[in-house]
Protein backbone atom coordinates (compact mmCIF):
# COMPACT_ATOMS: atom_id res chain seq x y z
CA UNK A 1 0.00 0.00 0.00
CA UNK A 2 1.15 3.51 -0.72
CA UNK A 3 0.44 6.24 1.85
CA UNK A 4 1.31 9.83 0.96
CA UNK A 5 1.20 12.48 3.68
CA UNK A 6 1.22 16.20 2.87
CA UNK A 7 2.36 18.25 5.83
CA UNK A 8 4.30 21.30 6.98
CA UNK A 9 6.61 19.22 9.14
CA UNK A 10 7.62 15.96 7.44
CA UNK A 11 10.43 15.59 9.98
CA UNK A 12 7.80 15.09 12.71
CA UNK A 13 7.16 11.62 11.27
CA UNK A 14 10.74 10.43 11.88
CA UNK A 15 10.04 8.75 15.21
CA UNK A 16 6.98 6.97 13.83
CA UNK A 17 8.91 5.42 10.98
CA UNK A 18 11.47 4.03 13.43
CA UNK A 19 8.86 2.25 15.56
CA UNK A 20 7.33 -1.15 15.03
CA UNK A 21 5.01 -2.05 13.41
CA UNK A 22 5.41 0.85 10.96
CA UNK A 23 9.17 0.20 10.66
CA UNK A 24 8.50 -3.49 10.00
CA UNK A 25 6.34 -2.93 6.94
CA UNK A 26 8.13 0.14 5.55
CA UNK A 27 9.74 -0.56 2.22
CA UNK A 28 7.69 -3.75 1.90
CA UNK A 29 3.93 -3.76 2.36
CA UNK A 30 3.97 -0.02 3.08
CA UNK A 31 5.43 2.75 1.01
CA UNK A 32 5.15 5.95 3.09
CA UNK A 33 5.98 9.20 1.32
CA UNK A 34 6.11 12.58 3.03
CA UNK A 35 5.57 15.81 1.11
CA UNK A 36 6.14 19.33 2.41
CA UNK A 37 3.74 22.06 1.27
CA UNK A 38 6.63 24.49 1.62
CA UNK A 39 8.75 22.79 -1.00
CA UNK A 40 6.21 23.36 -3.75
CA UNK A 41 4.45 26.52 -2.62
CA UNK A 42 4.07 29.05 -5.46
CA UNK A 43 4.32 31.85 -2.87
CA UNK A 44 7.45 33.67 -1.85
CA UNK A 45 9.36 32.90 1.33
CA UNK A 46 7.79 29.48 1.78
CA UNK A 47 4.39 31.01 2.58
CA UNK A 48 1.61 28.42 2.84
CA UNK A 49 -1.22 30.09 4.76
CA UNK A 50 -2.98 33.40 4.94
CA UNK A 51 -5.41 35.51 6.97
CA UNK A 52 -9.06 34.48 6.82
CA UNK A 53 -11.39 36.51 4.61
CA UNK A 54 -13.94 38.23 6.83
CA UNK A 55 -11.39 38.59 9.61
CA UNK A 56 -10.79 36.59 12.73
CA UNK A 57 -7.91 34.93 14.45
CA UNK A 58 -5.54 32.38 12.96
CA UNK A 59 -4.15 31.54 9.57
CA UNK A 60 -5.77 29.35 6.93
CA UNK A 61 -3.94 26.86 4.70
CA UNK A 62 -4.23 28.17 1.11
CA UNK A 63 -5.95 26.23 -1.65
CA UNK A 64 -3.35 27.21 -4.29
CA UNK A 65 -0.57 25.88 -2.04
CA UNK A 66 -2.22 22.50 -1.54
CA UNK A 67 -3.13 22.29 -5.25
CA UNK A 68 0.51 23.01 -6.19
CA UNK A 69 1.72 20.24 -3.87
CA UNK A 70 -0.73 17.72 -5.30
CA UNK A 71 0.11 18.74 -8.87
CA UNK A 72 3.84 18.42 -8.20
CA UNK A 73 3.37 14.95 -6.73
CA UNK A 74 0.80 13.57 -9.17
CA UNK A 75 0.87 15.83 -12.23
CA UNK A 76 -2.90 16.37 -12.05
CA UNK A 77 -5.93 15.26 -10.06
CA UNK A 78 -4.93 11.99 -8.39
CA UNK A 79 -7.18 8.94 -8.85
CA UNK A 80 -6.79 7.77 -5.24
CA UNK A 81 -8.61 8.94 -2.12
CA UNK A 82 -7.31 12.25 -0.83
CA UNK A 83 -8.31 12.51 2.82
CA UNK A 84 -8.19 15.78 4.70
CA UNK A 85 -7.59 15.42 8.44
CA UNK A 86 -10.16 17.63 10.05
CA UNK A 87 -12.26 17.77 13.23
CA UNK A 88 -15.26 18.15 10.89
CA UNK A 89 -14.55 14.80 9.19
CA UNK A 90 -16.09 11.38 9.62
CA UNK A 91 -14.97 10.04 12.97
CA UNK A 92 -12.31 7.34 12.74
CA UNK A 93 -13.30 3.79 13.68
CA UNK A 94 -11.64 0.41 13.17
CA UNK A 95 -14.12 -0.13 10.33
CA UNK A 96 -12.74 2.92 8.53
CA UNK A 97 -9.19 1.68 9.14
CA UNK A 98 -10.08 -1.65 7.49
CA UNK A 99 -11.71 0.23 4.61
CA UNK A 100 -8.55 2.31 4.05
CA UNK A 101 -6.26 -0.68 4.38
CA UNK A 102 -7.98 -2.23 1.39
CA UNK A 103 -7.04 0.75 -0.80
CA UNK A 104 -3.80 0.47 -2.82
CA UNK A 105 -3.03 4.18 -2.47
CA UNK A 106 -4.26 6.86 -0.05
CA UNK A 107 -3.24 10.50 0.37
CA UNK A 108 -3.55 12.35 3.68
CA UNK A 109 -3.64 16.14 3.98
CA UNK A 110 -2.63 17.77 7.25
CA UNK A 111 -3.31 21.41 8.17
CA UNK A 112 -2.60 23.61 11.19
CA UNK A 113 -3.81 26.84 12.87
CA UNK A 114 -7.36 27.55 11.65
CA UNK A 115 -7.23 24.66 9.20
CA UNK A 116 -8.02 24.30 5.50
CA UNK A 117 -9.46 26.83 3.07
CA UNK A 118 -12.89 25.24 2.50
CA UNK A 119 -12.14 24.82 -1.23
CA UNK A 120 -9.47 22.27 -0.35
CA UNK A 121 -12.12 20.17 1.39
CA UNK A 122 -14.65 20.64 -1.41
CA UNK A 123 -12.49 20.31 -4.49
CA UNK A 124 -9.13 18.74 -3.71
CA UNK A 125 -9.99 16.21 -1.01
CA UNK A 126 -12.32 13.30 -1.61
CA UNK A 127 -13.33 13.08 2.05
CA UNK A 128 -12.31 14.11 5.56
CA UNK A 129 -11.53 12.11 8.68
CA UNK A 130 -11.47 13.23 12.31
CA UNK A 131 -9.63 11.15 14.91
CA UNK A 132 -12.06 12.24 17.62
CA UNK A 133 -14.28 15.00 18.96
CA UNK A 134 -11.51 17.28 20.19
CA UNK A 135 -9.18 19.77 18.55
CA UNK A 136 -5.45 19.21 18.11
CA UNK A 137 -2.95 21.85 16.99
CA UNK A 138 -2.33 20.26 13.62
CA UNK A 139 -3.11 17.25 11.47
CA UNK A 140 0.22 15.52 11.94
CA UNK A 141 -0.74 13.48 14.99
CA UNK A 142 -4.02 12.47 13.30
CA UNK A 143 -2.03 11.45 10.19
CA UNK A 144 0.32 9.39 12.38
CA UNK A 145 -2.65 7.76 14.10
CA UNK A 146 -3.96 6.69 10.71
CA UNK A 147 -0.56 5.52 9.45
CA UNK A 148 -0.06 3.41 12.59
CA UNK A 149 -3.60 2.00 12.58
CA UNK A 150 -3.29 1.03 8.91
CA UNK A 151 0.31 -0.22 9.09
CA UNK A 152 -0.38 -2.66 11.93
CA UNK A 153 -3.09 -4.32 9.83
CA UNK A 154 -0.84 -4.91 6.82
CA UNK A 155 0.53 -8.43 6.23
CA UNK A 156 3.66 -9.15 8.27
CA UNK A 157 3.29 -6.12 10.56
CA UNK A 158 2.43 -8.16 13.65
CA UNK A 159 3.24 -11.63 14.78
CA UNK A 160 0.92 -14.35 13.49
CA UNK A 161 -2.64 -13.99 14.77
CA UNK A 162 -2.16 -11.00 17.06
CA UNK A 163 -3.87 -8.54 14.73
CA UNK A 164 -7.07 -10.54 14.25
CA UNK A 165 -8.31 -11.19 17.75
CA UNK A 166 -8.39 -7.75 19.26
CA UNK A 167 -10.78 -4.99 20.26
CA UNK A 168 -13.26 -3.97 17.52
CA UNK A 169 -12.38 -6.98 15.34
CA UNK A 170 -15.05 -9.05 13.59
CA UNK A 171 -13.70 -12.08 15.52
CA UNK A 172 -14.76 -10.41 18.77
CA UNK A 173 -18.06 -9.24 17.30
CA UNK A 174 -16.80 -5.64 17.34
CA UNK A 175 -16.46 -5.82 21.14
CA UNK A 176 -13.56 -5.01 23.44
CA UNK A 177 -10.93 -7.63 24.04
CA UNK A 178 -10.93 -9.86 27.15
CA UNK A 179 -8.43 -9.04 29.95
CA UNK A 180 -4.82 -10.25 29.78
CA UNK A 181 -2.54 -11.28 32.64
CA UNK A 182 1.13 -12.26 32.85
CA UNK A 183 3.64 -13.22 35.59
CA UNK A 184 3.65 -13.01 38.55
CA UNK A 185 0.55 -15.11 39.23
CA UNK A 186 0.03 -13.15 42.45
CA UNK A 187 1.12 -9.60 43.29
CA UNK A 188 0.10 -7.77 46.48
CA UNK A 189 -2.64 -10.33 46.89
CA UNK A 190 -4.02 -9.66 43.39
CA UNK A 191 -4.38 -13.09 41.86
CA UNK A 192 -4.62 -14.06 38.23
CA UNK A 193 -7.94 -15.90 37.61
CA UNK A 194 -7.33 -19.60 38.34
CA UNK A 195 -8.77 -20.68 34.99
CA UNK A 196 -5.89 -18.96 33.15
CA UNK A 197 -3.37 -21.02 35.13
CA UNK A 198 -5.26 -24.27 34.64
CA UNK A 199 -3.76 -25.24 31.26
CA UNK A 200 -7.28 -26.27 30.20
CA UNK A 201 -7.53 -24.61 26.78
CA UNK A 202 -11.26 -25.20 26.35
CA UNK A 203 -12.04 -23.53 29.71
CA UNK A 204 -9.64 -20.68 28.95
CA UNK A 205 -11.32 -20.17 25.59
CA UNK A 206 -14.78 -20.02 27.11
CA UNK A 207 -13.56 -17.70 29.94
CA UNK A 208 -12.16 -15.35 27.29
CA UNK A 209 -15.42 -15.43 25.30
CA UNK A 210 -17.38 -14.58 28.46
CA UNK A 211 -15.06 -11.67 29.16
CA UNK A 212 -15.29 -9.93 25.79
CA UNK A 213 -16.66 -6.53 26.75
C1 LIG B 1 -6.36 23.81 15.32
S1 LIG B 1 -6.99 22.69 14.14
C2 LIG B 1 -8.26 23.62 13.37
C3 LIG B 1 -9.54 23.60 14.10
C4 LIG B 1 -10.65 24.29 13.36
N1 LIG B 1 -10.44 25.70 13.32
C5 LIG B 1 -11.97 23.96 14.02
O1 LIG B 1 -12.41 24.71 14.88
O2 LIG B 1 -12.54 22.89 13.70
C6 LIG B 1 -5.76 22.62 12.92
C7 LIG B 1 -5.71 21.35 12.10
O3 LIG B 1 -5.40 20.26 12.94
C8 LIG B 1 -5.97 19.07 12.43
N2 LIG B 1 -6.86 18.50 13.46
C9 LIG B 1 -7.13 19.03 14.67
N3 LIG B 1 -7.94 18.25 15.37
C10 LIG B 1 -8.20 17.16 14.60
C11 LIG B 1 -9.00 16.00 14.77
N4 LIG B 1 -9.70 15.76 15.88
N5 LIG B 1 -9.02 15.09 13.77
C12 LIG B 1 -8.32 15.30 12.64
N6 LIG B 1 -7.56 16.40 12.40
C13 LIG B 1 -7.50 17.33 13.37
C14 LIG B 1 -6.71 19.45 11.15
O4 LIG B 1 -5.84 19.25 10.05
C15 LIG B 1 -6.98 20.94 11.39
O5 LIG B 1 -7.20 21.64 10.21
PDB file of N, CA, C and O in Angstrom, residues 150-191:
ATOM      1  N   UNK A 150      -3.279   1.761  10.184  1.00  0.00           N
ATOM      2  CA  UNK A 150      -3.290   1.030   8.907  1.00  0.00           C
ATOM      3  C   UNK A 150      -2.099   0.069   8.855  1.00  0.00           C
ATOM      4  O   UNK A 150      -2.249  -1.109   8.538  1.00  0.00           O
ATOM      5  N   UNK A 151      -0.914   0.582   9.205  1.00  0.00           N
ATOM      6  CA  UNK A 151       0.314  -0.223   9.085  1.00  0.00           C
ATOM      7  C   UNK A 151       0.210  -1.527   9.872  1.00  0.00           C
ATOM      8  O   UNK A 151       0.623  -2.583   9.412  1.00  0.00           O
ATOM      9  N   UNK A 152      -0.347  -1.468  11.080  1.00  0.00           N
ATOM     10  CA  UNK A 152      -0.381  -2.664  11.932  1.00  0.00           C
ATOM     11  C   UNK A 152      -1.340  -3.720  11.405  1.00  0.00           C
ATOM     12  O   UNK A 152      -1.314  -4.853  11.835  1.00  0.00           O
ATOM     13  N   UNK A 153      -2.177  -3.343  10.423  1.00  0.00           N
ATOM     14  CA  UNK A 153      -3.094  -4.316   9.832  1.00  0.00           C
ATOM     15  C   UNK A 153      -2.532  -4.901   8.523  1.00  0.00           C
ATOM     16  O   UNK A 153      -3.151  -5.788   7.940  1.00  0.00           O
ATOM     17  N   UNK A 154      -1.406  -4.402   8.074  1.00  0.00           N
ATOM     18  CA  UNK A 154      -0.838  -4.913   6.822  1.00  0.00           C
ATOM     19  C   UNK A 154      -0.135  -6.254   7.073  1.00  0.00           C
ATOM     20  O   UNK A 154       0.362  -6.501   8.177  1.00  0.00           O
ATOM     21  N   UNK A 155      -0.100  -7.114   6.048  1.00  0.00           N
ATOM     22  CA  UNK A 155       0.531  -8.427   6.230  1.00  0.00           C
ATOM     23  C   UNK A 155       1.962  -8.305   6.737  1.00  0.00           C
ATOM     24  O   UNK A 155       2.734  -7.483   6.238  1.00  0.00           O
ATOM     25  N   UNK A 156       2.296  -9.096   7.744  1.00  0.00           N
ATOM     26  CA  UNK A 156       3.661  -9.148   8.272  1.00  0.00           C
ATOM     27  C   UNK A 156       3.960  -8.105   9.337  1.00  0.00           C
ATOM     28  O   UNK A 156       5.027  -8.115   9.934  1.00  0.00           O
ATOM     29  N   UNK A 157       3.013  -7.190   9.590  1.00  0.00           N
ATOM     30  CA  UNK A 157       3.288  -6.121  10.563  1.00  0.00           C
ATOM     31  C   UNK A 157       3.366  -6.678  11.979  1.00  0.00           C
ATOM     32  O   UNK A 157       4.205  -6.269  12.776  1.00  0.00           O
ATOM     33  N   UNK A 158       2.483  -7.603  12.291  1.00  0.00           N
ATOM     34  CA  UNK A 158       2.426  -8.156  13.648  1.00  0.00           C
ATOM     35  C   UNK A 158       2.719  -9.640  13.602  1.00  0.00           C
ATOM     36  O   UNK A 158       2.626 -10.269  12.544  1.00  0.00           O
ATOM     37  N   UNK A 159       3.018 -10.186  14.750  1.00  0.00           N
ATOM     38  CA  UNK A 159       3.244 -11.630  14.782  1.00  0.00           C
ATOM     39  C   UNK A 159       1.917 -12.339  14.481  1.00  0.00           C
ATOM     40  O   UNK A 159       0.843 -11.791  14.717  1.00  0.00           O
ATOM     41  N   UNK A 160       2.053 -13.532  13.937  1.00  0.00           N
ATOM     42  CA  UNK A 160       0.921 -14.346  13.491  1.00  0.00           C
ATOM     43  C   UNK A 160      -0.270 -14.302  14.459  1.00  0.00           C
ATOM     44  O   UNK A 160      -0.110 -14.602  15.641  1.00  0.00           O
ATOM     45  N   UNK A 161      -1.412 -13.888  13.972  1.00  0.00           N
ATOM     46  CA  UNK A 161      -2.640 -13.985  14.766  1.00  0.00           C
ATOM     47  C   UNK A 161      -2.918 -12.814  15.690  1.00  0.00           C
ATOM     48  O   UNK A 161      -4.052 -12.598  16.083  1.00  0.00           O
ATOM     49  N   UNK A 162      -1.893 -12.007  16.024  1.00  0.00           N
ATOM     50  CA  UNK A 162      -2.162 -10.999  17.060  1.00  0.00           C
ATOM     51  C   UNK A 162      -2.975  -9.810  16.549  1.00  0.00           C
ATOM     52  O   UNK A 162      -3.509  -9.051  17.348  1.00  0.00           O
ATOM     53  N   UNK A 163      -3.079  -9.657  15.241  1.00  0.00           N
ATOM     54  CA  UNK A 163      -3.873  -8.541  14.732  1.00  0.00           C
ATOM     55  C   UNK A 163      -5.339  -8.869  14.531  1.00  0.00           C
ATOM     56  O   UNK A 163      -6.156  -7.968  14.329  1.00  0.00           O
ATOM     57  N   UNK A 164      -5.682 -10.160  14.560  1.00  0.00           N
ATOM     58  CA  UNK A 164      -7.068 -10.539  14.254  1.00  0.00           C
ATOM     59  C   UNK A 164      -7.977 -10.474  15.469  1.00  0.00           C
ATOM     60  O   UNK A 164      -9.079  -9.958  15.413  1.00  0.00           O
ATOM     61  N   UNK A 165      -7.468 -11.054  16.569  1.00  0.00           N
ATOM     62  CA  UNK A 165      -8.310 -11.188  17.750  1.00  0.00           C
ATOM     63  C   UNK A 165      -8.046 -10.026  18.691  1.00  0.00           C
ATOM     64  O   UNK A 165      -7.356 -10.171  19.687  1.00  0.00           O
ATOM     65  N   UNK A 166      -8.567  -8.867  18.340  1.00  0.00           N
ATOM     66  CA  UNK A 166      -8.386  -7.755  19.258  1.00  0.00           C
ATOM     67  C   UNK A 166      -9.606  -6.855  19.242  1.00  0.00           C
ATOM     68  O   UNK A 166     -10.541  -7.085  18.481  1.00  0.00           O
ATOM     69  N   UNK A 167      -9.611  -5.866  20.118  1.00  0.00           N
ATOM     70  CA  UNK A 167     -10.776  -4.992  20.257  1.00  0.00           C
ATOM     71  C   UNK A 167     -11.263  -4.503  18.889  1.00  0.00           C
ATOM     72  O   UNK A 167     -10.438  -4.177  18.025  1.00  0.00           O
ATOM     73  N   UNK A 168     -12.558  -4.450  18.726  1.00  0.00           N
ATOM     74  CA  UNK A 168     -13.258  -3.965  17.520  1.00  0.00           C
ATOM     75  C   UNK A 168     -13.172  -4.917  16.336  1.00  0.00           C
ATOM     76  O   UNK A 168     -13.671  -4.609  15.269  1.00  0.00           O
ATOM     77  N   UNK A 169     -12.505  -6.071  16.485  1.00  0.00           N
ATOM     78  CA  UNK A 169     -12.376  -6.979  15.342  1.00  0.00           C
ATOM     79  C   UNK A 169     -13.671  -7.757  15.150  1.00  0.00           C
ATOM     80  O   UNK A 169     -14.461  -7.930  16.083  1.00  0.00           O
ATOM     81  N   UNK A 170     -13.862  -8.244  13.900  1.00  0.00           N
ATOM     82  CA  UNK A 170     -15.046  -9.054  13.595  1.00  0.00           C
ATOM     83  C   UNK A 170     -15.038 -10.307  14.467  1.00  0.00           C
ATOM     84  O   UNK A 170     -16.075 -10.774  14.927  1.00  0.00           O
ATOM     85  N   UNK A 171     -13.822 -10.855  14.712  1.00  0.00           N
ATOM     86  CA  UNK A 171     -13.699 -12.079  15.517  1.00  0.00           C
ATOM     87  C   UNK A 171     -14.257 -11.884  16.922  1.00  0.00           C
ATOM     88  O   UNK A 171     -14.725 -12.827  17.540  1.00  0.00           O
ATOM     89  N   UNK A 172     -14.210 -10.668  17.435  1.00  0.00           N
ATOM     90  CA  UNK A 172     -14.759 -10.407  18.773  1.00  0.00           C
ATOM     91  C   UNK A 172     -16.108  -9.697  18.657  1.00  0.00           C
ATOM     92  O   UNK A 172     -16.547  -9.032  19.599  1.00  0.00           O
ATOM     93  N   UNK A 173     -16.732  -9.821  17.514  1.00  0.00           N
ATOM     94  CA  UNK A 173     -18.058  -9.239  17.296  1.00  0.00           C
ATOM     95  C   UNK A 173     -18.047  -7.723  17.468  1.00  0.00           C
ATOM     96  O   UNK A 173     -19.056  -7.126  17.850  1.00  0.00           O
ATOM     97  N   UNK A 174     -16.898  -7.106  17.200  1.00  0.00           N
ATOM     98  CA  UNK A 174     -16.795  -5.644  17.339  1.00  0.00           C
ATOM     99  C   UNK A 174     -16.635  -5.192  18.779  1.00  0.00           C
ATOM    100  O   UNK A 174     -16.578  -4.008  19.067  1.00  0.00           O
ATOM    101  N   UNK A 175     -16.562  -6.161  19.707  1.00  0.00           N
ATOM    102  CA  UNK A 175     -16.458  -5.818  21.139  1.00  0.00           C
ATOM    103  C   UNK A 175     -15.035  -5.514  21.570  1.00  0.00           C
ATOM    104  O   UNK A 175     -14.104  -5.498  20.764  1.00  0.00           O
ATOM    105  N   UNK A 176     -14.885  -5.299  22.879  1.00  0.00           N
ATOM    106  CA  UNK A 176     -13.561  -5.008  23.440  1.00  0.00           C
ATOM    107  C   UNK A 176     -12.925  -6.294  23.939  1.00  0.00           C
ATOM    108  O   UNK A 176     -13.610  -7.167  24.485  1.00  0.00           O
ATOM    109  N   UNK A 177     -11.645  -6.394  23.729  1.00  0.00           N
ATOM    110  CA  UNK A 177     -10.933  -7.631  24.040  1.00  0.00           C
ATOM    111  C   UNK A 177     -11.017  -8.008  25.531  1.00  0.00           C
ATOM    112  O   UNK A 177     -11.130  -7.131  26.396  1.00  0.00           O
ATOM    113  N   UNK A 178     -10.944  -9.320  25.785  1.00  0.00           N
ATOM    114  CA  UNK A 178     -10.927  -9.860  27.152  1.00  0.00           C
ATOM    115  C   UNK A 178      -9.647  -9.419  27.860  1.00  0.00           C
ATOM    116  O   UNK A 178      -8.662  -9.060  27.217  1.00  0.00           O
ATOM    117  N   UNK A 179      -9.628  -9.468  29.218  1.00  0.00           N
ATOM    118  CA  UNK A 179      -8.428  -9.038  29.951  1.00  0.00           C
ATOM    119  C   UNK A 179      -7.250 -10.002  29.766  1.00  0.00           C
ATOM    120  O   UNK A 179      -7.452 -11.191  29.543  1.00  0.00           O
ATOM    121  N   UNK A 180      -6.058  -9.451  29.846  1.00  0.00           N
ATOM    122  CA  UNK A 180      -4.823 -10.246  29.777  1.00  0.00           C
ATOM    123  C   UNK A 180      -4.095 -10.180  31.114  1.00  0.00           C
ATOM    124  O   UNK A 180      -4.170  -9.169  31.816  1.00  0.00           O
ATOM    125  N   UNK A 181      -3.386 -11.246  31.436  1.00  0.00           N
ATOM    126  CA  UNK A 181      -2.543 -11.277  32.636  1.00  0.00           C
ATOM    127  C   UNK A 181      -1.221 -11.926  32.271  1.00  0.00           C
ATOM    128  O   UNK A 181      -1.153 -12.742  31.359  1.00  0.00           O
ATOM    129  N   UNK A 182      -0.153 -11.562  32.997  1.00  0.00           N
ATOM    130  CA  UNK A 182       1.125 -12.262  32.847  1.00  0.00           C
ATOM    131  C   UNK A 182       1.752 -12.436  34.233  1.00  0.00           C
ATOM    132  O   UNK A 182       1.130 -12.087  35.252  1.00  0.00           O
ATOM    133  N   UNK A 183       2.973 -12.993  34.314  1.00  0.00           N
ATOM    134  CA  UNK A 183       3.637 -13.221  35.592  1.00  0.00           C
ATOM    135  C   UNK A 183       3.851 -11.911  36.356  1.00  0.00           C
ATOM    136  O   UNK A 183       4.072 -10.893  35.705  1.00  0.00           O
ATOM    137  N   UNK A 184       3.833 -11.866  37.658  1.00  0.00           N
ATOM    138  CA  UNK A 184       3.647 -13.006  38.552  1.00  0.00           C
ATOM    139  C   UNK A 184       2.169 -13.380  38.693  1.00  0.00           C
ATOM    140  O   UNK A 184       1.288 -12.543  38.470  1.00  0.00           O
ATOM    141  N   UNK A 185       1.922 -14.615  39.084  1.00  0.00           N
ATOM    142  CA  UNK A 185       0.545 -15.106  39.228  1.00  0.00           C
ATOM    143  C   UNK A 185      -0.160 -14.406  40.384  1.00  0.00           C
ATOM    144  O   UNK A 185      -1.381 -14.314  40.418  1.00  0.00           O
ATOM    145  N   UNK A 186       0.626 -13.911  41.345  1.00  0.00           N
ATOM    146  CA  UNK A 186       0.032 -13.149  42.448  1.00  0.00           C
ATOM    147  C   UNK A 186       0.942 -11.981  42.778  1.00  0.00           C
ATOM    148  O   UNK A 186       2.165 -12.127  42.846  1.00  0.00           O
ATOM    149  N   UNK A 187       0.352 -10.797  42.952  1.00  0.00           N
ATOM    150  CA  UNK A 187       1.122  -9.599  43.292  1.00  0.00           C
ATOM    151  C   UNK A 187       0.272  -8.772  44.244  1.00  0.00           C
ATOM    152  O   UNK A 187      -0.866  -8.440  43.934  1.00  0.00           O
ATOM    153  N   UNK A 188       0.814  -8.507  45.431  1.00  0.00           N
ATOM    154  CA  UNK A 188       0.102  -7.767  46.482  1.00  0.00           C
ATOM    155  C   UNK A 188      -1.272  -8.368  46.769  1.00  0.00           C
ATOM    156  O   UNK A 188      -2.249  -7.644  46.999  1.00  0.00           O
ATOM    157  N   UNK A 189      -1.376  -9.651  46.627  1.00  0.00           N
ATOM    158  CA  UNK A 189      -2.640 -10.333  46.894  1.00  0.00           C
ATOM    159  C   UNK A 189      -3.599 -10.301  45.706  1.00  0.00           C
ATOM    160  O   UNK A 189      -4.708 -10.824  45.783  1.00  0.00           O
ATOM    161  N   UNK A 190      -3.176  -9.705  44.595  1.00  0.00           N
ATOM    162  CA  UNK A 190      -4.020  -9.659  43.391  1.00  0.00           C
ATOM    163  C   UNK A 190      -3.690 -10.880  42.554  1.00  0.00           C
ATOM    164  O   UNK A 190      -2.629 -10.962  41.948  1.00  0.00           O
ATOM    165  N   UNK A 191      -4.650 -11.807  42.526  1.00  0.00           N
ATOM    166  CA  UNK A 191      -4.384 -13.085  41.863  1.00  0.00           C
ATOM    167  C   UNK A 191      -4.896 -13.116  40.435  1.00  0.00           C
ATOM    168  O   UNK A 191      -5.927 -12.521  40.121  1.00  0.00           O
TER     169      UNK A 191
END
